[in-house]
Amino acid sequence: MSAKKIELKVGIYCEKCKTRVLKAVAKLKGVDEITVNAEKGILTVVGTVDPVCVTTQVRKAGNYAEITSVGPPRNLNLRRLNLPSQRNQSPSSRCHHVVTNASLLL
């Protein structure tokens, strides 16, 4: 099964909603990357996971979810090489009080 990029319109109204959605989707097998844009209400999942399973899991977490697109992903390896390393930074330099976008790479 090949990897795909799944975009869903989700109802995210607060940090608690965002955390609940991220945790619910991260439990699924076949998820490689999760990105949430809370301002636009868009959840992007990259991996071999079934789009219907992602939608069902978000709905079970208590949020609205609707599939907007399913397509091929961009190259994850190139993106990871261009990211600055945050592992050597102290936790306080990585933490921000206001979060509008969240990403989770698995």
XYZ file of N, CA and C in Angstrom:
318
model
N 0.840 -1.171 0.000
C 0.000 0.000 0.000
C 0.890 1.240 0.000
N 0.602 2.205 -0.854
C 1.447 3.397 -0.954
C 0.938 4.507 -0.028
N 1.855 5.378 0.328
C 1.512 6.495 1.213
C 0.684 7.523 0.454
N -0.159 8.223 1.185
C -0.991 9.260 0.593
C -1.148 10.419 1.569
N -1.488 11.572 1.026
C -1.723 12.773 1.836
C -3.235 12.966 1.935
N -3.739 12.971 3.167
C -5.170 13.091 3.414
C -5.421 14.431 4.098
N -6.318 15.228 3.540
C -6.695 16.496 4.164
C -8.147 16.414 4.590
N -8.399 16.806 5.846
C -9.746 16.802 6.387
C -10.096 18.177 6.932
N -11.348 18.547 6.771
C -11.857 19.746 7.436
C -12.355 19.267 8.789
N -11.816 19.847 9.864
C -12.161 19.406 11.214
C -12.611 20.593 12.062
N -13.407 20.281 13.077
C -13.858 21.301 14.014
C -12.899 21.391 15.183
N -11.981 22.347 15.131
C -11.029 22.565 16.223
C -11.260 23.982 16.737
N -11.685 24.060 18.005
C -12.061 25.351 18.561
C -11.147 25.812 19.694
N -10.333 24.894 20.238
C -9.452 25.258 21.352
C -8.257 24.295 21.377
N -7.328 24.532 22.287
C -6.146 23.676 22.422
C -6.529 22.250 22.819
N -7.561 22.120 23.647
C -8.001 20.795 24.082
C -8.516 19.983 22.891
N -9.276 20.626 22.008
C -9.769 19.957 20.799
C -8.601 19.488 19.934
N -7.615 20.372 19.766
C -6.460 20.051 18.929
C -5.687 18.865 19.497
N -5.462 18.875 20.811
C -4.739 17.782 21.463
C -5.496 16.473 21.331
N -6.809 16.532 21.519
C -7.639 15.330 21.428
C -7.584 14.733 20.018
N -7.637 15.583 18.996
C -7.572 15.116 17.607
C -6.202 14.515 17.304
N -5.125 15.192 17.711
C -3.772 14.678 17.460
C -3.558 13.318 18.114
N -3.989 13.167 19.361
C -3.824 11.895 20.061
C -4.636 10.787 19.402
N -5.854 11.105 18.981
C -6.718 10.101 18.365
C -6.133 9.589 17.050
N -5.642 10.494 16.221
C -5.100 10.102 14.915
C -3.743 9.420 15.066
N -2.947 9.841 16.038
C -1.619 9.250 16.245
C -1.703 7.781 16.636
N -2.828 7.338 17.181
C -3.004 5.937 17.575
C -3.152 4.998 16.378
N -3.528 5.533 15.231
C -3.773 4.700 14.053
C -2.472 4.177 13.456
N -2.513 2.935 12.980
C -1.350 2.358 12.299
C -1.268 2.921 10.889
N -0.046 3.177 10.446
C 0.168 3.671 9.091
C 0.245 5.181 8.987
N 0.254 5.883 10.124
C 0.357 7.344 10.116
C 1.828 7.726 10.224
N 2.324 8.507 9.252
C 3.717 8.957 9.247
C 3.858 10.400 9.715
N 2.889 11.244 9.395
C 2.972 12.671 9.738
C 1.572 13.222 9.955
N 1.434 14.087 10.964
C 0.160 14.751 11.245
C 0.436 16.248 11.360
N -0.372 17.046 10.672
C -0.264 18.497 10.755
C -1.655 19.072 10.985
N -1.758 20.016 11.923
C -3.039 20.659 12.212
C -2.890 22.162 12.021
N -3.791 22.738 11.256
C -3.887 24.188 11.129
C -5.205 24.579 11.788
N -5.136 25.032 13.033
C -6.337 25.330 13.815
C -7.108 26.520 13.253
N -6.404 27.514 12.732
C -7.077 28.698 12.197
C -7.969 28.354 11.010
N -7.481 27.493 10.131
C -8.248 27.098 8.951
C -9.098 25.859 9.207
N -8.842 25.151 10.303
C -9.600 23.937 10.613
C -9.250 22.790 9.682
N -7.955 22.645 9.366
C -7.517 21.601 8.436
C -6.554 20.651 9.130
N -6.834 19.373 9.011
C -5.969 18.311 9.518
C -5.372 17.607 8.311
N -4.047 17.492 8.268
C -3.364 16.803 7.180
C -2.645 15.598 7.755
N -2.904 14.430 7.168
C -2.293 13.179 7.612
C -1.591 12.555 6.418
N -0.332 12.157 6.603
C 0.429 11.481 5.558
C 0.761 10.086 6.052
N 0.499 9.089 5.202
C 0.807 7.708 5.555
C -0.027 6.740 4.740
N 0.028 5.484 5.142
C -0.698 4.432 4.440
C -2.058 4.159 5.070
N -2.442 4.949 6.039
C -3.701 4.770 6.754
C -4.893 5.067 5.834
N -6.018 4.391 6.092
C -7.245 4.572 5.319
C -7.901 5.910 5.695
N -8.258 6.741 4.718
C -8.876 8.035 5.019
C -10.169 7.922 5.830
N -10.943 6.880 5.591
C -12.186 6.684 6.338
C -11.883 6.391 7.805
N -10.815 5.638 8.072
C -10.416 5.353 9.457
C -10.004 6.631 10.181
N -9.313 7.525 9.490
C -8.904 8.795 10.092
C -10.144 9.616 10.445
N -11.086 9.703 9.515
C -12.317 10.455 9.747
C -13.101 9.878 10.916
N -13.224 8.563 10.952
C -13.945 7.896 12.036
C -13.285 8.161 13.377
N -11.962 8.105 13.420
C -11.231 8.319 14.670
C -11.410 9.753 15.177
N -11.388 10.726 14.281
C -11.594 12.124 14.679
C -13.014 12.314 15.209
N -13.982 11.694 14.556
C -15.373 11.803 15.013
C -15.568 11.132 16.366
N -14.887 10.002 16.590
C -14.967 9.330 17.892
C -14.378 10.200 18.998
N -13.413 11.040 18.639
C -12.807 11.953 19.609
C -13.739 13.121 19.928
N -14.860 13.197 19.218
C -15.851 14.223 19.507
C -15.774 15.453 18.637
N -15.106 15.363 17.499
C -14.968 16.514 16.612
C -15.604 16.236 15.257
N -16.011 17.301 14.592
C -16.514 17.226 13.229
C -15.352 16.901 12.300
N -15.579 16.029 11.309
C -14.529 15.705 10.338
C -15.147 15.403 8.982
N -14.536 15.964 7.938
C -14.985 15.748 6.568
C -13.760 15.689 5.661
N -13.644 14.641 4.849
C -12.505 14.492 3.934
C -12.627 15.537 2.828
N -11.559 16.322 2.630
C -11.561 17.314 1.556
C -10.710 16.879 0.369
N -9.609 16.144 0.624
C -8.797 15.654 -0.490
C -7.919 14.488 -0.056
N -7.631 13.630 -1.027
C -6.703 12.509 -0.844
C -5.825 12.477 -2.084
N -4.503 12.502 -1.878
C -3.595 12.509 -3.015
C -2.221 12.023 -2.625
N -1.281 12.068 -3.557
C 0.081 11.621 -3.256
C 0.789 12.612 -2.339
N 1.623 12.109 -1.418
C 2.350 13.006 -0.513
C 3.582 13.594 -1.180
N 4.100 14.656 -0.577
C 5.392 15.170 -1.031
C 6.465 14.297 -0.387
N 7.689 14.439 -0.811
C 8.770 13.600 -0.309
C 9.100 13.975 1.134
N 8.839 13.071 2.081
C 9.077 13.329 3.501
C 10.561 13.431 3.831
N 11.403 12.644 3.178
C 12.830 12.636 3.501
C 13.490 13.977 3.195
N 13.136 14.609 2.084
C 13.702 15.912 1.748
C 13.256 16.966 2.749
N 12.026 16.898 3.181
C 11.516 17.869 4.142
C 12.230 17.716 5.477
N 12.452 16.514 5.920
C 13.112 16.280 7.201
C 14.568 16.743 7.178
N 15.228 16.651 6.034
C 16.617 17.089 5.946
C 16.739 18.604 6.062
N 15.723 19.341 5.623
C 15.776 20.798 5.637
C 15.323 21.413 6.956
N 14.785 20.621 7.867
C 14.314 21.158 9.141
C 15.475 21.394 10.092
N 15.468 22.501 10.827
C 16.510 22.717 11.834
C 16.324 21.754 13.000
N 17.418 21.340 13.586
C 17.355 20.399 14.700
C 16.908 21.112 15.960
N 15.881 20.550 16.618
C 15.392 21.122 17.861
C 15.780 20.263 19.048
N 16.425 19.155 18.819
C 16.775 18.248 19.906
C 17.823 18.837 20.844
N 18.719 19.683 20.326
C 19.787 20.246 21.147
C 19.364 21.518 21.871
N 18.193 22.040 21.568
C 17.729 23.254 22.208
C 17.068 22.923 23.538
N 17.082 23.873 24.446
C 16.408 23.667 25.728
C 14.898 23.711 25.506
N 14.114 23.034 26.357
C 12.664 23.015 26.178
C 12.039 24.408 26.181
N 12.589 25.334 26.948
C 12.003 26.671 27.005
C 12.151 27.423 25.684
N 13.193 27.130 24.910
C 13.364 27.816 23.633
C 12.470 27.226 22.546
N 11.948 26.027 22.771
C 11.053 25.405 21.801
C 9.587 25.652 22.126
N 9.264 26.030 23.339
C 7.889 26.168 23.800
C 7.358 27.560 23.479
N 6.149 27.611 22.956
C 5.483 28.869 22.669
C 4.093 28.817 23.289
N 3.648 29.919 23.835
C 2.365 29.935 24.526
C 1.183 29.851 23.570
N 1.240 30.520 22.445
C 0.147 30.512 21.494
C 0.539 29.622 20.330
N -0.260 28.578 20.101
C 0.016 27.643 19.020
C -1.154 27.678 18.058
N -0.884 28.057 16.803
C -1.936 28.043 15.797
C -1.757 26.889 14.829
N -0.544 26.391 14.686
C -0.270 25.240 13.836
C 0.491 24.217 14.652
N 0.167 22.952 14.475
C 0.870 21.896 15.191
C 1.209 20.785 14.214
N 2.396 20.217 14.344
C 2.826 19.105 13.505
C 3.343 17.998 14.383
N 3.091 16.789 13.959
C 3.575 15.625 14.679
C 4.133 14.658 13.656
N 5.441 14.436 13.672
C 6.083 13.483 12.780
C 6.272 12.186 13.533
N 5.811 11.100 12.968
C 5.943 9.795 13.617
C 6.998 8.977 12.941
